[in-house]
PDB file of C-alpha atoms in Angstrom:
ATOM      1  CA  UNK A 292     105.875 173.128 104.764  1.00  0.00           C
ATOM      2  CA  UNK A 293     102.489 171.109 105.262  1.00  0.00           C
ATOM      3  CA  UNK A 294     100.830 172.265 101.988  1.00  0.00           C
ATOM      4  CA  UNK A 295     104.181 171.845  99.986  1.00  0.00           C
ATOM      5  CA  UNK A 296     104.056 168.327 101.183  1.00  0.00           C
ATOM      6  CA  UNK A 297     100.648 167.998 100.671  1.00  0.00           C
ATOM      7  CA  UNK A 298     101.167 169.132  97.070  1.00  0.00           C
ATOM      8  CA  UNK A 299     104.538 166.826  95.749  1.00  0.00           C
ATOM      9  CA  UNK A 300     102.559 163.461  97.342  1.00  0.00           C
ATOM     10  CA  UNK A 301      99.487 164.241  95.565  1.00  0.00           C
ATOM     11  CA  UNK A 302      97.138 164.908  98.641  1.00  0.00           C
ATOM     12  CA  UNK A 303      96.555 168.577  97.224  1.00  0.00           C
ATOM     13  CA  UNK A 304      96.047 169.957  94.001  1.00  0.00           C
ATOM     14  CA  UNK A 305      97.062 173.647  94.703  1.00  0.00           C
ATOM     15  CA  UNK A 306      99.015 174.750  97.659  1.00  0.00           C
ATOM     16  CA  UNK A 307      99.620 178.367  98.229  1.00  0.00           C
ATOM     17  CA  UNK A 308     102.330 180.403  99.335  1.00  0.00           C
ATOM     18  CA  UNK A 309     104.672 177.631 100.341  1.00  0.00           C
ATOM     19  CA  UNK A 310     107.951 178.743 101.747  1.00  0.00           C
ATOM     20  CA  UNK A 311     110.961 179.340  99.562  1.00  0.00           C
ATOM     21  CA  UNK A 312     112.742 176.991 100.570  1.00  0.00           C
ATOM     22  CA  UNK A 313     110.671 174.040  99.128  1.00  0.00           C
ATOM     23  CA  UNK A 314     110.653 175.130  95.744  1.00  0.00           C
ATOM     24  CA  UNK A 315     113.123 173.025  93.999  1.00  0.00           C
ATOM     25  CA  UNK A 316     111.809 169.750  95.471  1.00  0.00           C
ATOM     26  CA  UNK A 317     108.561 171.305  94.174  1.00  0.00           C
ATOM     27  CA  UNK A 318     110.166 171.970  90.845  1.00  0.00           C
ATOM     28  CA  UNK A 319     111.637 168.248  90.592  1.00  0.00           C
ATOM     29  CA  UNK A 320     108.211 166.662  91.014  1.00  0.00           C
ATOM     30  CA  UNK A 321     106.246 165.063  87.927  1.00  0.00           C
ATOM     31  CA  UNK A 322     103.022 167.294  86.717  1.00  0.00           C
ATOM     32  CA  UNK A 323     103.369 169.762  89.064  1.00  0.00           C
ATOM     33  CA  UNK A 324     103.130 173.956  87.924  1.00  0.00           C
ATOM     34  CA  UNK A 325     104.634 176.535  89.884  1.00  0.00           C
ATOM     35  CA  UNK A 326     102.536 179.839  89.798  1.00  0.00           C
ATOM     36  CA  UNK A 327     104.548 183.444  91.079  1.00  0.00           C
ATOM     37  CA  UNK A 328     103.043 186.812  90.877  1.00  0.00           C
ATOM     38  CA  UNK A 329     104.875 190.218  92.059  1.00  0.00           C
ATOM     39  CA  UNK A 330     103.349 191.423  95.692  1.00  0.00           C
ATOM     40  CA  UNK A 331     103.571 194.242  97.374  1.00  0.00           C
ATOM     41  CA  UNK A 332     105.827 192.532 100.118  1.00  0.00           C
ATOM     42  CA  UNK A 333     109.076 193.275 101.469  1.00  0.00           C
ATOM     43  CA  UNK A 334     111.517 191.702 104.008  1.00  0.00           C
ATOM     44  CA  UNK A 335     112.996 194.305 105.982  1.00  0.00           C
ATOM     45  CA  UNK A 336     115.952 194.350 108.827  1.00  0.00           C
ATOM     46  CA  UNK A 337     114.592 197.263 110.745  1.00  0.00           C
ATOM     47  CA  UNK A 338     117.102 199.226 112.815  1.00  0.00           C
ATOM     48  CA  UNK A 339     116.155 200.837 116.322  1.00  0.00           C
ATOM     49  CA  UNK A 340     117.168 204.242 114.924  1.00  0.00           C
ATOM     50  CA  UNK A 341     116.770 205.983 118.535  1.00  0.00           C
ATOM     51  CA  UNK A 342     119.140 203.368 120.345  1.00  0.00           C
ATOM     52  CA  UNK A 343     122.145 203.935 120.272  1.00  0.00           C
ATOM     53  CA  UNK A 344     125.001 203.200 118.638  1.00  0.00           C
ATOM     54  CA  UNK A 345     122.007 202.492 116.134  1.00  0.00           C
ATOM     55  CA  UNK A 346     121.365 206.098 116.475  1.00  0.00           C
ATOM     56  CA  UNK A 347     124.510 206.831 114.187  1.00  0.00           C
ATOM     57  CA  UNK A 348     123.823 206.559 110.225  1.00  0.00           C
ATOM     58  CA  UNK A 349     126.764 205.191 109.730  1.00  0.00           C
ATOM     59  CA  UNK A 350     126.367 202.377 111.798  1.00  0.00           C
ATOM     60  CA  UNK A 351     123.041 201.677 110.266  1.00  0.00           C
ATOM     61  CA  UNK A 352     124.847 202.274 107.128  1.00  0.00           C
ATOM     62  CA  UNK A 353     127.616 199.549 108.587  1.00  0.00           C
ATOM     63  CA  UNK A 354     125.197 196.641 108.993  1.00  0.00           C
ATOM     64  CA  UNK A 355     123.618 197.169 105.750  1.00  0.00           C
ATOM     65  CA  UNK A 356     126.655 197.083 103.182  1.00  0.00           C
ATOM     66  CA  UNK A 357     127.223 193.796 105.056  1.00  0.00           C
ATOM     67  CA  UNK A 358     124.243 192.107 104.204  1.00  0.00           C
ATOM     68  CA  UNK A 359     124.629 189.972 100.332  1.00  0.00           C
ATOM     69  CA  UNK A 360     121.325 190.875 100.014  1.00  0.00           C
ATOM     70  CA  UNK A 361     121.965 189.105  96.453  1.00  0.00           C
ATOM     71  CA  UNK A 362     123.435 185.741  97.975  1.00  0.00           C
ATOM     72  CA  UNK A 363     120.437 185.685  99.920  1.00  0.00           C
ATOM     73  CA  UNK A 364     117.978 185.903  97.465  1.00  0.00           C
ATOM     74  CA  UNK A 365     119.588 183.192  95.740  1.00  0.00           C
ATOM     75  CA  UNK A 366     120.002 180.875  98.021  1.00  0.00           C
ATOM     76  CA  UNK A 367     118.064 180.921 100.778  1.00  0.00           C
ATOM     77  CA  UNK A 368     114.738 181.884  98.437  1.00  0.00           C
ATOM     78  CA  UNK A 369     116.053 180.055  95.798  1.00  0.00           C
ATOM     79  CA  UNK A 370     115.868 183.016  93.359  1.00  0.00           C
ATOM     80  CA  UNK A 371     112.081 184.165  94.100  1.00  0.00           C
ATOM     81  CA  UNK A 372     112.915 187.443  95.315  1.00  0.00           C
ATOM     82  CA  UNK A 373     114.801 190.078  94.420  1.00  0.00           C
ATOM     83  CA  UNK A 374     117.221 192.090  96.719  1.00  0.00           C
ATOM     84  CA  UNK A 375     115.275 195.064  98.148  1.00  0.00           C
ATOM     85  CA  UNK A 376     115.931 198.300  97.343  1.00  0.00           C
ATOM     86  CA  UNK A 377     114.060 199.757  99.431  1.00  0.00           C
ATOM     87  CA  UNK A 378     110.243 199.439 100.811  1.00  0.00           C
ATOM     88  CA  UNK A 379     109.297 199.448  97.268  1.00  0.00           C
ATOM     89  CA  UNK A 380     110.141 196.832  94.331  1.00  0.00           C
ATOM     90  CA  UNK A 381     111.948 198.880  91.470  1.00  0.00           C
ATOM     91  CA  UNK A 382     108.544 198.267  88.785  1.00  0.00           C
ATOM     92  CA  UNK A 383     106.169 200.071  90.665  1.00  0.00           C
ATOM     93  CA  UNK A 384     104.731 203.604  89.958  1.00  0.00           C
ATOM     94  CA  UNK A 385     106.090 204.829  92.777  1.00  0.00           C
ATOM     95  CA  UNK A 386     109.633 203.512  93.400  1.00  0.00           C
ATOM     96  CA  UNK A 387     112.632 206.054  92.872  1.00  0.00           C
ATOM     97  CA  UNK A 388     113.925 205.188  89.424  1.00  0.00           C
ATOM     98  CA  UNK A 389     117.209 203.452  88.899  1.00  0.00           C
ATOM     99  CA  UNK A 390     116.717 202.073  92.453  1.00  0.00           C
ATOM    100  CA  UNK A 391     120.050 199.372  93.158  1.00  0.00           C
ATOM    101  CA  UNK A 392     120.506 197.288  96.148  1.00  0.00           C
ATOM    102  CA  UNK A 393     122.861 198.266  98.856  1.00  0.00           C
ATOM    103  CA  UNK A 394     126.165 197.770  97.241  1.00  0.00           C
ATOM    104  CA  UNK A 395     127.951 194.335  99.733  1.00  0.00           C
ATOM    105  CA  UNK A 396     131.175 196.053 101.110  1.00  0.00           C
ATOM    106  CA  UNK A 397     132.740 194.164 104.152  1.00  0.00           C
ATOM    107  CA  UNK A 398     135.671 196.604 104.362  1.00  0.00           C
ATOM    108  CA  UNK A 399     133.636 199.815 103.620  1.00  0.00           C
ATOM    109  CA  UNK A 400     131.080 198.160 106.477  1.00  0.00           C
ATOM    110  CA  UNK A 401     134.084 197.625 108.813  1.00  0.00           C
ATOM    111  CA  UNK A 402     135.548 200.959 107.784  1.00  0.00           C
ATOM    112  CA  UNK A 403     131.886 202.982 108.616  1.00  0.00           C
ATOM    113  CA  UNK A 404     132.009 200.908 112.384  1.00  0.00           C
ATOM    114  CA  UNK A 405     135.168 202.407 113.076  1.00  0.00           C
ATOM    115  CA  UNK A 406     134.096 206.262 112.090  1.00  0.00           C
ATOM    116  CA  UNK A 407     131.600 205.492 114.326  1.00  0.00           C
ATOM    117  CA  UNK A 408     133.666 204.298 117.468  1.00  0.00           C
ATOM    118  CA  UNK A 409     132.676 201.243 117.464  1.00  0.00           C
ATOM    119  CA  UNK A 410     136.140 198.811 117.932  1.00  0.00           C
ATOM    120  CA  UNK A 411     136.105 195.994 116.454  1.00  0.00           C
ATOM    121  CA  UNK A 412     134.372 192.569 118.769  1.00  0.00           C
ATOM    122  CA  UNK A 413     132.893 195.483 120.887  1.00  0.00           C
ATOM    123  CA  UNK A 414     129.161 195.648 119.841  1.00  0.00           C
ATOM    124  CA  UNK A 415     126.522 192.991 120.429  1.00  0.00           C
ATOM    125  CA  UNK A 416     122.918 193.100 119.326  1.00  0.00           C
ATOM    126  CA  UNK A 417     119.716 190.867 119.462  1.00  0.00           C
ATOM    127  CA  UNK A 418     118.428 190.446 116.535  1.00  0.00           C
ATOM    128  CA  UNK A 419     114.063 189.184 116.616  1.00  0.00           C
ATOM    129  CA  UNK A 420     112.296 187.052 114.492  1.00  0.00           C
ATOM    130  CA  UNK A 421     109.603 185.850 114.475  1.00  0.00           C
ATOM    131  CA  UNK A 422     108.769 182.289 114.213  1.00  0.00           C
ATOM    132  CA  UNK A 423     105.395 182.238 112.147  1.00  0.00           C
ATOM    133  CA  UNK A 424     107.659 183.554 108.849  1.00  0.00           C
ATOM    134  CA  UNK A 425     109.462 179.655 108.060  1.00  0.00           C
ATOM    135  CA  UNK A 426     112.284 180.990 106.189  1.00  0.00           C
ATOM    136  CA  UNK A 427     113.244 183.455 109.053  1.00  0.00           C
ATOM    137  CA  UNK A 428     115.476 181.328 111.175  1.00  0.00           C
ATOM    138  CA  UNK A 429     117.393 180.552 108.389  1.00  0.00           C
ATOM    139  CA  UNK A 430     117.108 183.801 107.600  1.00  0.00           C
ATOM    140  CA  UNK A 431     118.455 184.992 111.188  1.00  0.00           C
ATOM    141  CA  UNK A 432     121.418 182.677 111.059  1.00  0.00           C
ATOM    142  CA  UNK A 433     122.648 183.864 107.830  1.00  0.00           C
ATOM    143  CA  UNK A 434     121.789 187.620 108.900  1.00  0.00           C
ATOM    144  CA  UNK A 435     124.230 186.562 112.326  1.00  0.00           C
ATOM    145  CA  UNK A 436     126.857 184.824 109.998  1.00  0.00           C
ATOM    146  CA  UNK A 437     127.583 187.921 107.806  1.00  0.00           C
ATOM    147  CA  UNK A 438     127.311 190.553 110.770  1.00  0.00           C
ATOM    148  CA  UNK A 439     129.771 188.065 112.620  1.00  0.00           C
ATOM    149  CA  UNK A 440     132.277 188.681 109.946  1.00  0.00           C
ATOM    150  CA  UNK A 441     132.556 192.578 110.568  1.00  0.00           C
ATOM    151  CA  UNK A 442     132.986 192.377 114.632  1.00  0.00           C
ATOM    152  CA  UNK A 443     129.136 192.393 115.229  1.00  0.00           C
ATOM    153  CA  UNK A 444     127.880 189.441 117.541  1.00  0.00           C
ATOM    154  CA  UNK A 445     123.815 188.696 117.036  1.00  0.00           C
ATOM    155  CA  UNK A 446     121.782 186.728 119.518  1.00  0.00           C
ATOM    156  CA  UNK A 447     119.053 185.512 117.908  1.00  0.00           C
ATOM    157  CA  UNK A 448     115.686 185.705 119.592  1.00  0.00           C
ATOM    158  CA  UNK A 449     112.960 183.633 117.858  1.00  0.00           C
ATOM    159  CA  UNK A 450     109.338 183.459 118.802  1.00  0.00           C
ATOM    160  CA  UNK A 451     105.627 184.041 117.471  1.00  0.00           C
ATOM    161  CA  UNK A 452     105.054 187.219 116.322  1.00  0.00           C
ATOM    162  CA  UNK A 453     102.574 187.892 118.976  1.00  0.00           C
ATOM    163  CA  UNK A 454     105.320 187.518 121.476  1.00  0.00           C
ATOM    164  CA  UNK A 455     107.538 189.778 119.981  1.00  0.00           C
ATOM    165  CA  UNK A 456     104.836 192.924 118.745  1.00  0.00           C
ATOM    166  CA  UNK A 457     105.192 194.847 122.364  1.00  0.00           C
ATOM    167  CA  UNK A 458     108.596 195.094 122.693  1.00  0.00           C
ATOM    168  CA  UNK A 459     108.985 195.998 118.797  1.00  0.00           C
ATOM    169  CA  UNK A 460     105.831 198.716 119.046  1.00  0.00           C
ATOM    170  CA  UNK A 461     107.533 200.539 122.523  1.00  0.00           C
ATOM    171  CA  UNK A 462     111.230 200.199 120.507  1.00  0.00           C
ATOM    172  CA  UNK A 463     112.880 198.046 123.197  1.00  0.00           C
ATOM    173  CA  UNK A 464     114.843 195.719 121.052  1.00  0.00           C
ATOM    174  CA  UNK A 465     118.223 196.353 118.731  1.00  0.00           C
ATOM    175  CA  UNK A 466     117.010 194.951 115.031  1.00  0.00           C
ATOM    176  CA  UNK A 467     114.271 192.852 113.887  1.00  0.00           C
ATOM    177  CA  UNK A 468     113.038 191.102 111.048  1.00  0.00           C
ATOM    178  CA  UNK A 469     109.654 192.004 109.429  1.00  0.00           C
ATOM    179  CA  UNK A 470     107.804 190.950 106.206  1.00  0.00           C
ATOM    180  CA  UNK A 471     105.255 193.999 105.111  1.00  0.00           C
ATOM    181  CA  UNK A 472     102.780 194.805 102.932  1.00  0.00           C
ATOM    182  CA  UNK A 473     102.510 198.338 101.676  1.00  0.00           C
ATOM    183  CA  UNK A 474      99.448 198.186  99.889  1.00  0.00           C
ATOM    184  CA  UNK A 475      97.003 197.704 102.705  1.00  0.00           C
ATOM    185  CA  UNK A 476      93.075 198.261 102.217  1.00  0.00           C
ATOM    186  CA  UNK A 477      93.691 200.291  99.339  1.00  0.00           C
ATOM    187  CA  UNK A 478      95.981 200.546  96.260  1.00  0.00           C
ATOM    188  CA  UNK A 479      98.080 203.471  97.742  1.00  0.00           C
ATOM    189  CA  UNK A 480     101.290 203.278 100.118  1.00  0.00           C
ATOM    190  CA  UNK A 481     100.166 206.329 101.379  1.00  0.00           C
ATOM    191  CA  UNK A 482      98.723 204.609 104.647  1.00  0.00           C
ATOM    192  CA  UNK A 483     101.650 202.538 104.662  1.00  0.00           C
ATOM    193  CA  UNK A 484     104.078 205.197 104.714  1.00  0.00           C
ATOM    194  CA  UNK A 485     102.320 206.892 107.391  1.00  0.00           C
ATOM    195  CA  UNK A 486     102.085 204.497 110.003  1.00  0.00           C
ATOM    196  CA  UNK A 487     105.580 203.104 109.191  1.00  0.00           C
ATOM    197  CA  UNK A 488     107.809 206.568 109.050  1.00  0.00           C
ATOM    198  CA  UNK A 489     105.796 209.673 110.439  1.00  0.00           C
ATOM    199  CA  UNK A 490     106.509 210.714 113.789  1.00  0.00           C
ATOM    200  CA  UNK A 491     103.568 209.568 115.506  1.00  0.00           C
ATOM    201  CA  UNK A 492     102.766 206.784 112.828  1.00  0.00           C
ATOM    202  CA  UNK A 493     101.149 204.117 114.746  1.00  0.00           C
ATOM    203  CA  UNK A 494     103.546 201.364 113.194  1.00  0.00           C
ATOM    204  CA  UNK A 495     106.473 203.173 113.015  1.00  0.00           C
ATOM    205  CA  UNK A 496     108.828 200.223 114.642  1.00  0.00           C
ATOM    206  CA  UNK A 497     111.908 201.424 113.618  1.00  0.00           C
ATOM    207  CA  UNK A 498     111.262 204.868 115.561  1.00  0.00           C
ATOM    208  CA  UNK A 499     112.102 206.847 112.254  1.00  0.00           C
ATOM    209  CA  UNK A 500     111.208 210.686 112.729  1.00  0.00           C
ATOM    210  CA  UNK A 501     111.655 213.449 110.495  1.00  0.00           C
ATOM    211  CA  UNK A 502     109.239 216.407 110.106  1.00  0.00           C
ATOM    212  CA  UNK A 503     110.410 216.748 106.739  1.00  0.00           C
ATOM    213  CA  UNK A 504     108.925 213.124 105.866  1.00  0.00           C
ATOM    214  CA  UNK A 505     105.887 214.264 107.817  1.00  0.00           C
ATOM    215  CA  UNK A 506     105.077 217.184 106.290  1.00  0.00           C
ATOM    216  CA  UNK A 507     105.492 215.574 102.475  1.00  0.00           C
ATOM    217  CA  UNK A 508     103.214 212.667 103.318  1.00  0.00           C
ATOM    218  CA  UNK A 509     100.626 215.010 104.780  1.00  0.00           C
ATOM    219  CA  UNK A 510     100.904 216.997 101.186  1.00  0.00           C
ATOM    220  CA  UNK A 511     100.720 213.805  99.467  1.00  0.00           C
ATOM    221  CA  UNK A 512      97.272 213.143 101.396  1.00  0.00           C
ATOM    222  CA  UNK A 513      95.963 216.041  99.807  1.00  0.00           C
ATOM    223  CA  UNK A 514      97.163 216.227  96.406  1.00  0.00           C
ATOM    224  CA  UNK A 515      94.123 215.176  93.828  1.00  0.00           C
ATOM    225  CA  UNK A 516      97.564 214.561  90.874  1.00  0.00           C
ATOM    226  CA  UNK A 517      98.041 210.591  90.763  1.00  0.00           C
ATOM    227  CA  UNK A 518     101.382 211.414  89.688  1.00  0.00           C
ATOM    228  CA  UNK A 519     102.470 213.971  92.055  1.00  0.00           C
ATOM    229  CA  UNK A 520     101.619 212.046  94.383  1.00  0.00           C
ATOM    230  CA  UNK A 521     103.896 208.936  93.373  1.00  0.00           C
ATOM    231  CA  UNK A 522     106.537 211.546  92.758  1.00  0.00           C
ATOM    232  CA  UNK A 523     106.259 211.966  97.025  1.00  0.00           C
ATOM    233  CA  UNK A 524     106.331 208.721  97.808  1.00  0.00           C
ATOM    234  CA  UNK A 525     109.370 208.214  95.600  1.00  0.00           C
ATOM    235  CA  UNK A 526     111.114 211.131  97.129  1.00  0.00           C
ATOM    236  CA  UNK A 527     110.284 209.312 100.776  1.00  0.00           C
ATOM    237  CA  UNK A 528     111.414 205.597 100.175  1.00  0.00           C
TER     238      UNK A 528
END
């Protein structure tokens, strides 16, 4: 917020990465340029899959057709994002192709809840974010309105990153916010992938495991094919 600021009263001549949310007083300014390039960065809502009800797919499925991942990108980036589809953006090498964004569905959300068992009012879950990303208690609140209007009540806890990294790394929390990079060191997501969804991946926050996942990465490690290779990681996001 400082170096937009700094930027629309002339203090600064370039500013970068300002948060979303000051773009269009940016834009209104006289003489000033707005600059975007595609990174390899994506917000994610990650789910405690080993706590339950979180445990159930469907209930993970639940909270996700009730996000407007759309509205959000709209509005509360003011259109600099797209909706995810995924951990990948849809034009790199190694995204599935055709990749959509969860479909918005209150009543099939509402309807998933109750194949799980969960009544309606009856679950509550805390939902961290951390406070060094400006747009995510905005974020949060939004994430808390739309969850609110299938029966699921979010308490919001907000703090520094720091603060928040134990109790995300030993899986003692419900959901949490997270803005990653999957091109780290080198321009591969193999590493990524690794230490975010193998078993024992050393990142691997939302507690996915599936040997299956495991077993394709490590083949992916070894396979010399650029293509082959992008073909795996498609197959895995």
């Amino acid at each position: 917020n400082v170096r937009a600021t700094q930027v629309r009263s002339g203090e600064s001549h370039i500013g970068r990465t300002v948060p979303a949310s000051t773009l269009a007083q940016i834009k209104r300014g006289p003489g000033t340029t707005i600059v975007s390039i595609d990174t390899p960065r994506t917000t994610q809502m990650l789910i405690n899959s080993k706590k339950a009800p979180l445990d159930n797919v469907k209930v993970r499925q639940a909270l996700q057709a009730a996000l407007d991942l759309k509205a959000i990108a709209a509005s509360l980036y003011e259109g600099s994002v797209e909706p995810a589809v995924g951990p990948f953006a849809p034009h790199e090498p190694w995204a599935p192709k055709g990749s959509k964004p969860a479909a918005f569905d209150v009543a099939k959300a509402k309807a998933l809840l109750a194949e799980a068992g969960i009544a309606p009012g009856s679950l509550t879950l805390e939902l961290l974010a951390y406070s060094d990303k400006a747009e995510f208690k905005d974020l949060s609140a939004i994430i808390q309105e739309q969850l609110k209007a299938i029966g699921v009540t979010v308490n919001i806890r907000l703090a520094a990153y720091a603060a928040l990294e134990p109790d995300m790394l030993a899986g003692k929390y419900d959901i949490a916010l997270l803005s990653r990079s999957h091109l780290t060191d080198v321009a591969d997501p193999l590493a990524f992938l690794t230490s975010d969804y193998t078993c024992k991946g050393g990142y691997n926050l939302s507690q996915f495991c599936d040997t299956a996942m495991d077993d394709a990465l490590a083949k992916a490690a070894g396979e010399p094919d650029v293509a082959k290779r992008h073909q795996i990681y498609a197959a895995a996001a």
